[in-house]
Every structure is written in C-alpha cells, then in structure tokens.
Amino acid sequence: MSEQSQDVTAVKAPEGAEPPSDALVVAENVHKNFGRLEVLKGIDLEVERGEVMCIVGPSGSGKSTFLRCINHLEKLTAGRLWVNGELMGYRQKRGRLYELRDSEIAAQRSDIGMVFQRFNLFPHLSALGNITEAPMQVKRMPRAEATAKAMELLERVGLPDKADAYPEQLSGGQQQRVAIARALAMEPSLMLFDEPTSALDPELVGEVLDVMRDLAEGGMTMVIVTHEMGFAREVGDSLVFMDDGMVVESGVPSQVLSDPQHERTQAFLSKVLF
C-alpha cells in the first residue's frame, strides 16, 4: 500500500514523534474537516491513566467526531493524537505524517474499546458469539478460553443467563451491556463511549450506567460523550464542554456544572440541568 502523506507544518508540529506528556491520551491541535466544513478546530486535551473524562455539548459540536478520531475511525486533517505513547494512525517522519497500513491501525485499535450509540452487535451471532468473535479472530485466542472469558464478562454486566440469546431477543439496555462486554473482551487500556444511553428507553438507562460506574471504580480509563449530567457529576474525574468544534471549558465536573465560567457553557447548562 502506498503511503499517504499529510503535511502538519501548517499547525507547527514539532519534529519529534514522542507525545508531550505520559498521559494515556494526548490530543495536540486536532483538526478535522469534512470538505469545507470544519468540524474540529484545534482540540488540545489529555486523559490521564485511570481518568474518566466526560465530554458534553450541543449536537454538532464535534464531540463524537473527536471520539472517532481517537481510534482513527476518522482521519485527522491536521494535528496529532497519541494513545499509550503511540501516534495514532500515523508515523511521523521529517515533519510529515504518513498513514499506517490498515493492519497496523487495526493493531492499535485492538487496545481501544468503543461502545456506540446504536450497539452495533452482529445480528447473526448470540451474545456469547458477539463477545468471543474478536478475541478468537484478532488475538487467535482458543475457543474454550474465549468462551470462559466471555462468560465472566456476561456475569460482570449482569447477563450470564443471556449467553445464547440473539440481539433481537434482547432489550436495548441488554444489547448495550453485551456491547460493553464485547469491547472489554479485548482487554483494552482505554474505553470510548459515544452517547451509550441516548438510544435507550429511560427505564433502561440505569442498567447501562451501572456497568460504566463499575468500570470507573475498577480504574478503567474512559472517555464518554454523554448527555447524562448526573452521571458525569458523580463518576467523572473531568468534564469537557465542547461547542463549535472547540473546547470551551473544562474542569472538575461538580465545579463546571455548578459554576460554569464561560457564557456559552452557562447557556447550554441552563437548558439541560433542571
């Protein structure tokens, strides 16, 4: 595969490919355009190991796009992003970024779990099959070992009796918990959640948040795009408010939610907090 280059001198990226800190996630001047539409306009942030970062903001603010940039589901237009000390999706040489091969990107992604809004389970596989698929195919884990681990994960998310159930036989909350177990099966160092409860009926939200709360208590590093302000206040170590492709305000969740400093944050929270 031929190398595709991306000139980063426009954002004054330094020559070294090493991240500027030892945080698990480091975003440096991240830009993302879709054609002429500038969706991310220079995101700088860091997620420490064991940190739970919640990202909030209005629709169209770039939250989900930024999350997808972290595991290179979206390619950067400019800037750089590191996960676990590795430049995500690229290697740098003489001030230019060269996109990695698909196999190399897949290897990087195997250390990052992602849970989507719409579950994205394989409809033709049972809950157990959904969880064992990646460990067996990607990690070449023996079936017996993958099955034993999957059952442990189903127990962890409260669904040990649903191993043989197919997605269509599960409620939305149950499907999302299976999706979380599937992501955890790869033993990631980072979990990304893209509005994991927004597609659920209100009475099913709590069961998913309980699983995420358990992960946080266990020290999992998590970046969560969410509208659940109470959860962000309770579980989050940091809260980032994004608007118009930029980080407008960030800090300790209780502080940002109770005493927002930026006018735009104040206006947004006045509409979503009761």
mmCIF file of C-alpha atoms in Angstrom:
data_model
loop_
_atom_site.group_PDB
_atom_site.id
_atom_site.type_symbol
_atom_site.label_atom_id
_atom_site.label_comp_id
_atom_site.label_asym_id
_atom_site.label_seq_id
_atom_site.Cartn_x
_atom_site.Cartn_y
_atom_site.Cartn_z
ATOM 1 C CA MET A 1 0.000 0.000 0.000
ATOM 2 C CA SER A 2 1.380 3.392 -0.909
ATOM 3 C CA GLU A 3 1.992 5.917 1.815
ATOM 4 C CA GLN A 4 -0.437 8.793 2.069
ATOM 5 C CA SER A 5 1.211 11.884 3.499
ATOM 6 C CA GLN A 6 -0.251 14.758 5.401
ATOM 7 C CA ASP A 7 1.732 17.931 5.928
ATOM 8 C CA VAL A 8 1.485 19.055 9.546
ATOM 9 C CA THR A 9 3.823 22.045 9.317
ATOM 10 C CA ALA A 10 0.760 24.276 8.994
ATOM 11 C CA VAL A 11 -0.016 23.589 12.647
ATOM 12 C CA LYS A 12 3.639 23.898 13.676
ATOM 13 C CA ALA A 13 4.006 20.316 14.797
ATOM 14 C CA PRO A 14 7.482 19.702 16.260
ATOM 15 C CA GLU A 15 9.833 17.232 14.633
ATOM 16 C CA GLY A 16 9.721 14.644 17.415
ATOM 17 C CA ALA A 17 7.070 11.943 17.270
ATOM 18 C CA GLU A 18 7.012 11.477 21.046
ATOM 19 C CA PRO A 19 3.945 12.732 22.963
ATOM 20 C CA PRO A 20 4.456 15.854 25.087
ATOM 21 C CA SER A 21 3.347 14.014 28.244
ATOM 22 C CA ASP A 22 2.872 10.482 29.576
ATOM 23 C CA ALA A 23 -0.939 10.771 29.669
ATOM 24 C CA LEU A 24 -2.782 7.830 28.123
ATOM 25 C CA VAL A 25 -4.462 10.066 25.516
ATOM 26 C CA VAL A 26 -2.825 13.237 24.223
ATOM 27 C CA ALA A 27 -4.543 15.384 21.585
ATOM 28 C CA GLU A 28 -2.484 18.205 20.114
ATOM 29 C CA ASN A 29 -4.157 20.819 17.920
ATOM 30 C CA VAL A 30 -6.506 18.263 16.377
ATOM 31 C CA HIS A 31 -8.433 19.491 13.338
ATOM 32 C CA LYS A 32 -10.998 17.628 11.271
ATOM 33 C CA ASN A 33 -12.680 18.864 8.119
ATOM 34 C CA PHE A 34 -15.390 17.240 6.042
ATOM 35 C CA GLY A 35 -14.875 19.001 2.753
ATOM 36 C CA ARG A 36 -15.232 22.695 3.522
ATOM 37 C CA LEU A 37 -16.948 22.046 6.836
ATOM 38 C CA GLU A 38 -14.518 22.490 9.744
ATOM 39 C CA VAL A 39 -15.802 20.195 12.493
ATOM 40 C CA LEU A 40 -12.831 20.240 14.892
ATOM 41 C CA LYS A 41 -10.897 23.466 15.205
ATOM 42 C CA GLY A 42 -7.825 22.670 17.244
ATOM 43 C CA ILE A 43 -8.516 20.322 20.159
ATOM 44 C CA ASP A 44 -5.877 20.146 22.881
ATOM 45 C CA LEU A 45 -6.511 17.841 25.818
ATOM 46 C CA GLU A 46 -5.047 14.981 27.812
ATOM 47 C CA VAL A 47 -6.613 11.987 29.522
ATOM 48 C CA GLU A 48 -4.580 10.553 32.359
ATOM 49 C CA ARG A 49 -4.407 6.830 33.070
ATOM 50 C CA GLY A 50 -7.382 5.794 35.172
ATOM 51 C CA GLU A 51 -9.232 9.034 34.433
ATOM 52 C CA VAL A 52 -12.902 9.199 33.484
ATOM 53 C CA MET A 53 -13.413 12.163 31.152
ATOM 54 C CA CYS A 54 -16.944 13.163 30.205
ATOM 55 C CA ILE A 55 -17.485 15.323 27.116
ATOM 56 C CA VAL A 56 -20.699 17.304 26.836
ATOM 57 C CA GLY A 57 -22.044 19.899 24.466
ATOM 58 C CA PRO A 58 -24.792 20.604 21.932
ATOM 59 C CA SER A 59 -25.422 18.451 18.875
ATOM 60 C CA GLY A 60 -22.991 19.258 16.099
ATOM 61 C CA SER A 61 -20.277 20.499 18.434
ATOM 62 C CA GLY A 62 -17.777 17.836 17.310
ATOM 63 C CA LYS A 63 -17.911 15.563 20.349
ATOM 64 C CA SER A 64 -18.490 12.281 18.521
ATOM 65 C CA THR A 65 -16.118 13.229 15.716
ATOM 66 C CA PHE A 66 -13.341 13.810 18.229
ATOM 67 C CA LEU A 67 -14.062 10.461 19.878
ATOM 68 C CA ARG A 68 -13.812 8.736 16.493
ATOM 69 C CA CYS A 69 -10.512 10.494 15.820
ATOM 70 C CA ILE A 70 -9.031 8.917 18.942
ATOM 71 C CA ASN A 71 -9.168 5.433 17.408
ATOM 72 C CA HIS A 72 -8.692 6.689 13.840
ATOM 73 C CA LEU A 73 -12.202 5.920 12.660
ATOM 74 C CA GLU A 74 -11.905 9.474 11.365
ATOM 75 C CA LYS A 75 -8.627 10.647 9.855
ATOM 76 C CA LEU A 76 -7.168 13.897 11.163
ATOM 77 C CA THR A 77 -6.991 16.883 8.865
ATOM 78 C CA ALA A 78 -4.208 18.356 10.985
ATOM 79 C CA GLY A 79 -2.655 17.924 14.411
ATOM 80 C CA ARG A 80 -1.596 14.755 16.188
ATOM 81 C CA LEU A 81 -3.104 12.299 18.634
ATOM 82 C CA TRP A 82 -1.327 9.726 20.806
ATOM 83 C CA VAL A 83 -2.753 6.747 22.678
ATOM 84 C CA ASN A 84 -0.494 4.869 25.066
ATOM 85 C CA GLY A 85 2.506 6.739 23.722
ATOM 86 C CA GLU A 86 1.833 5.736 20.110
ATOM 87 C CA LEU A 87 0.985 8.226 17.385
ATOM 88 C CA MET A 88 -2.494 7.072 16.447
ATOM 89 C CA GLY A 89 -2.980 6.137 12.803
ATOM 90 C CA TYR A 90 0.257 7.674 11.559
ATOM 91 C CA ARG A 91 4.004 7.661 11.815
ATOM 92 C CA GLN A 92 5.932 10.885 11.652
ATOM 93 C CA LYS A 93 8.989 11.453 9.516
ATOM 94 C CA ARG A 94 10.705 14.789 8.901
ATOM 95 C CA GLY A 95 7.721 16.848 9.977
ATOM 96 C CA ARG A 96 5.190 14.915 7.903
ATOM 97 C CA LEU A 97 2.639 12.293 8.882
ATOM 98 C CA TYR A 98 2.291 9.071 6.908
ATOM 99 C CA GLU A 99 -0.805 6.987 7.448
ATOM 100 C CA LEU A 100 -0.163 3.471 8.722
ATOM 101 C CA ARG A 101 -1.259 0.349 6.883
ATOM 102 C CA ASP A 102 -4.720 -0.977 7.698
ATOM 103 C CA SER A 103 -3.225 -3.903 9.607
ATOM 104 C CA GLU A 104 -1.127 -1.549 11.745
ATOM 105 C CA ILE A 105 -4.130 0.645 12.510
ATOM 106 C CA ALA A 106 -6.167 -2.439 13.429
ATOM 107 C CA ALA A 107 -3.419 -3.467 15.853
ATOM 108 C CA GLN A 108 -3.577 -0.046 17.507
ATOM 109 C CA ARG A 109 -7.369 -0.185 17.732
ATOM 110 C CA SER A 110 -7.229 -3.564 19.484
ATOM 111 C CA ASP A 111 -6.127 -1.700 22.620
ATOM 112 C CA ILE A 112 -9.104 0.692 22.445
ATOM 113 C CA GLY A 113 -12.647 -0.434 23.200
ATOM 114 C CA MET A 114 -15.507 1.568 21.693
ATOM 115 C CA VAL A 115 -19.190 1.432 22.531
ATOM 116 C CA PHE A 116 -21.509 3.091 20.041
ATOM 117 C CA GLN A 117 -24.897 4.709 20.421
ATOM 118 C CA ARG A 118 -26.623 2.003 18.354
ATOM 119 C CA PHE A 119 -24.965 -1.093 19.889
ATOM 120 C CA ASN A 120 -23.602 -2.418 16.529
ATOM 121 C CA LEU A 121 -23.899 -6.056 17.575
ATOM 122 C CA PHE A 122 -23.661 -8.774 14.934
ATOM 123 C CA PRO A 123 -27.318 -9.833 14.485
ATOM 124 C CA HIS A 124 -26.415 -13.364 13.356
ATOM 125 C CA LEU A 125 -24.372 -14.102 16.483
ATOM 126 C CA SER A 126 -25.557 -14.800 20.016
ATOM 127 C CA ALA A 127 -24.440 -12.627 22.896
ATOM 128 C CA LEU A 128 -21.687 -15.153 23.562
ATOM 129 C CA GLY A 129 -20.686 -15.193 19.890
ATOM 130 C CA ASN A 130 -20.515 -11.423 19.739
ATOM 131 C CA ILE A 131 -18.106 -11.366 22.660
ATOM 132 C CA THR A 132 -15.858 -14.240 21.563
ATOM 133 C CA GLU A 133 -15.539 -13.188 17.905
ATOM 134 C CA ALA A 134 -12.767 -10.582 18.202
ATOM 135 C CA PRO A 135 -10.563 -12.417 20.742
ATOM 136 C CA MET A 136 -10.620 -15.531 18.551
ATOM 137 C CA GLN A 137 -10.174 -13.753 15.214
ATOM 138 C CA VAL A 138 -7.789 -10.958 16.215
ATOM 139 C CA LYS A 139 -5.921 -12.422 19.172
ATOM 140 C CA ARG A 140 -6.179 -16.046 17.988
ATOM 141 C CA MET A 141 -7.480 -16.982 21.428
ATOM 142 C CA PRO A 142 -8.589 -20.642 21.693
ATOM 143 C CA ARG A 143 -12.379 -21.013 21.670
ATOM 144 C CA ALA A 144 -12.537 -22.539 25.145
ATOM 145 C CA GLU A 145 -10.538 -19.682 26.634
ATOM 146 C CA ALA A 146 -12.547 -17.046 24.749
ATOM 147 C CA THR A 147 -15.807 -18.646 25.884
ATOM 148 C CA ALA A 148 -14.733 -18.761 29.517
ATOM 149 C CA LYS A 149 -13.711 -15.114 29.394
ATOM 150 C CA ALA A 150 -16.956 -14.140 27.659
ATOM 151 C CA MET A 151 -18.997 -15.830 30.376
ATOM 152 C CA GLU A 152 -17.035 -13.916 33.015
ATOM 153 C CA LEU A 153 -17.828 -10.682 31.187
ATOM 154 C CA LEU A 154 -21.507 -11.539 30.839
ATOM 155 C CA GLU A 155 -21.530 -12.116 34.582
ATOM 156 C CA ARG A 156 -19.852 -8.758 35.080
ATOM 157 C CA VAL A 157 -22.512 -6.913 33.063
ATOM 158 C CA GLY A 158 -25.328 -8.834 34.730
ATOM 159 C CA LEU A 159 -26.325 -11.062 31.804
ATOM 160 C CA PRO A 160 -25.000 -14.579 32.485
ATOM 161 C CA ASP A 161 -28.377 -16.056 31.505
ATOM 162 C CA LYS A 162 -28.378 -14.356 28.077
ATOM 163 C CA ALA A 163 -25.326 -16.083 26.577
ATOM 164 C CA ASP A 164 -27.379 -17.897 23.929
ATOM 165 C CA ALA A 165 -29.743 -15.003 23.176
ATOM 166 C CA TYR A 166 -29.502 -13.146 19.879
ATOM 167 C CA PRO A 167 -29.595 -9.332 19.717
ATOM 168 C CA GLU A 168 -33.221 -9.256 18.537
ATOM 169 C CA GLN A 169 -34.176 -11.171 21.683
ATOM 170 C CA LEU A 170 -32.551 -8.590 23.974
ATOM 171 C CA SER A 171 -33.769 -5.216 25.169
ATOM 172 C CA GLY A 172 -31.820 -2.121 24.183
ATOM 173 C CA GLY A 173 -30.187 -1.960 27.586
ATOM 174 C CA GLN A 174 -29.192 -5.605 27.403
ATOM 175 C CA GLN A 175 -27.761 -5.145 23.921
ATOM 176 C CA GLN A 176 -25.674 -2.219 25.111
ATOM 177 C CA ARG A 177 -24.355 -4.219 28.045
ATOM 178 C CA VAL A 178 -23.363 -7.007 25.643
ATOM 179 C CA ALA A 179 -21.645 -4.358 23.503
ATOM 180 C CA ILE A 180 -19.670 -3.218 26.548
ATOM 181 C CA ALA A 181 -18.698 -6.816 27.342
ATOM 182 C CA ARG A 182 -17.619 -7.283 23.710
ATOM 183 C CA ALA A 183 -15.345 -4.243 23.937
ATOM 184 C CA LEU A 184 -13.885 -5.433 27.246
ATOM 185 C CA ALA A 185 -13.109 -8.870 25.789
ATOM 186 C CA MET A 186 -10.096 -7.379 24.005
ATOM 187 C CA GLU A 187 -8.700 -6.182 27.359
ATOM 188 C CA PRO A 188 -8.324 -2.566 26.215
ATOM 189 C CA SER A 189 -6.406 0.082 28.115
ATOM 190 C CA LEU A 190 -8.941 2.711 27.008
ATOM 191 C CA MET A 191 -12.722 2.646 26.620
ATOM 192 C CA LEU A 192 -14.588 5.142 24.439
ATOM 193 C CA PHE A 193 -18.343 5.626 24.833
ATOM 194 C CA ASP A 194 -20.290 7.584 22.217
ATOM 195 C CA GLU A 195 -23.573 8.601 23.886
ATOM 196 C CA PRO A 196 -24.142 4.991 25.022
ATOM 197 C CA THR A 197 -27.558 5.642 26.583
ATOM 198 C CA SER A 198 -29.121 8.075 24.104
ATOM 199 C CA ALA A 199 -30.854 5.330 22.082
ATOM 200 C CA LEU A 200 -32.341 3.674 25.175
ATOM 201 C CA ASP A 201 -35.744 3.991 26.748
ATOM 202 C CA PRO A 202 -35.422 5.986 30.000
ATOM 203 C CA GLU A 203 -36.043 2.973 32.244
ATOM 204 C CA LEU A 204 -33.122 1.106 30.653
ATOM 205 C CA VAL A 205 -30.526 3.849 31.066
ATOM 206 C CA GLY A 206 -29.677 2.990 34.653
ATOM 207 C CA GLU A 207 -28.586 -0.576 33.944
ATOM 208 C CA VAL A 208 -26.009 0.615 31.407
ATOM 209 C CA LEU A 209 -24.752 3.425 33.630
ATOM 210 C CA ASP A 210 -24.326 0.922 36.471
ATOM 211 C CA VAL A 211 -21.938 -1.134 34.320
ATOM 212 C CA MET A 212 -19.997 2.005 33.367
ATOM 213 C CA ARG A 213 -19.884 3.059 37.011
ATOM 214 C CA ASP A 214 -18.387 -0.337 37.872
ATOM 215 C CA LEU A 215 -15.736 0.095 35.185
ATOM 216 C CA ALA A 216 -14.825 3.516 36.558
ATOM 217 C CA GLU A 217 -14.496 2.133 40.080
ATOM 218 C CA GLY A 218 -12.195 -0.548 38.685
ATOM 219 C CA GLY A 219 -9.807 2.070 37.317
ATOM 220 C CA MET A 220 -10.633 1.836 33.611
ATOM 221 C CA THR A 221 -9.584 4.890 31.597
ATOM 222 C CA MET A 222 -12.730 6.167 29.878
ATOM 223 C CA VAL A 223 -13.736 8.984 27.543
ATOM 224 C CA ILE A 224 -17.504 9.360 27.490
ATOM 225 C CA VAL A 225 -19.589 11.550 25.229
ATOM 226 C CA THR A 226 -22.812 11.875 27.189
ATOM 227 C CA HIS A 227 -25.897 13.907 27.990
ATOM 228 C CA GLU A 228 -26.200 12.272 31.422
ATOM 229 C CA MET A 229 -25.124 15.216 33.573
ATOM 230 C CA GLY A 230 -25.845 13.459 36.862
ATOM 231 C CA PHE A 231 -23.605 10.565 35.843
ATOM 232 C CA ALA A 232 -20.878 12.983 34.737
ATOM 233 C CA ARG A 233 -21.021 14.745 38.090
ATOM 234 C CA GLU A 234 -20.938 11.510 40.075
ATOM 235 C CA VAL A 235 -18.439 9.395 38.111
ATOM 236 C CA GLY A 236 -16.378 11.783 36.007
ATOM 237 C CA ASP A 237 -12.943 12.977 37.075
ATOM 238 C CA SER A 238 -13.055 15.725 34.461
ATOM 239 C CA LEU A 239 -15.702 17.349 32.316
ATOM 240 C CA VAL A 240 -15.107 18.984 28.943
ATOM 241 C CA PHE A 241 -17.671 21.276 27.328
ATOM 242 C CA MET A 242 -17.343 21.493 23.551
ATOM 243 C CA ASP A 243 -19.065 23.873 21.169
ATOM 244 C CA ASP A 244 -18.474 24.667 17.510
ATOM 245 C CA GLY A 245 -15.527 22.273 17.270
ATOM 246 C CA MET A 246 -13.617 23.716 20.218
ATOM 247 C CA VAL A 247 -13.074 23.014 23.907
ATOM 248 C CA VAL A 248 -14.824 25.944 25.545
ATOM 249 C CA GLU A 249 -14.398 24.963 29.185
ATOM 250 C CA SER A 250 -13.066 22.062 31.217
ATOM 251 C CA GLY A 251 -12.527 21.166 34.840
ATOM 252 C CA VAL A 252 -13.849 19.124 37.730
ATOM 253 C CA PRO A 253 -17.437 18.113 36.871
ATOM 254 C CA SER A 254 -19.022 19.482 40.023
ATOM 255 C CA GLN A 255 -17.308 22.827 39.509
ATOM 256 C CA VAL A 256 -18.143 23.171 35.818
ATOM 257 C CA LEU A 257 -21.749 22.092 36.308
ATOM 258 C CA SER A 258 -22.352 24.240 39.392
ATOM 259 C CA ASP A 259 -20.327 27.314 38.476
ATOM 260 C CA PRO A 260 -19.586 27.458 34.724
ATOM 261 C CA GLN A 261 -17.278 30.322 33.840
ATOM 262 C CA HIS A 262 -17.907 30.710 30.117
ATOM 263 C CA GLU A 263 -21.088 32.350 28.846
ATOM 264 C CA ARG A 264 -21.645 29.605 26.269
ATOM 265 C CA THR A 265 -21.325 26.892 28.937
ATOM 266 C CA GLN A 266 -23.783 28.759 31.136
ATOM 267 C CA ALA A 267 -26.311 28.994 28.310
ATOM 268 C CA PHE A 268 -26.025 25.296 27.473
ATOM 269 C CA LEU A 269 -26.274 24.065 31.055
ATOM 270 C CA SER A 270 -29.261 26.316 31.762
ATOM 271 C CA LYS A 271 -31.176 24.255 29.188
ATOM 272 C CA VAL A 272 -30.096 20.763 30.210
ATOM 273 C CA LEU A 273 -29.953 20.991 34.013
ATOM 274 C CA PHE A 274 -33.151 21.011 35.982
#
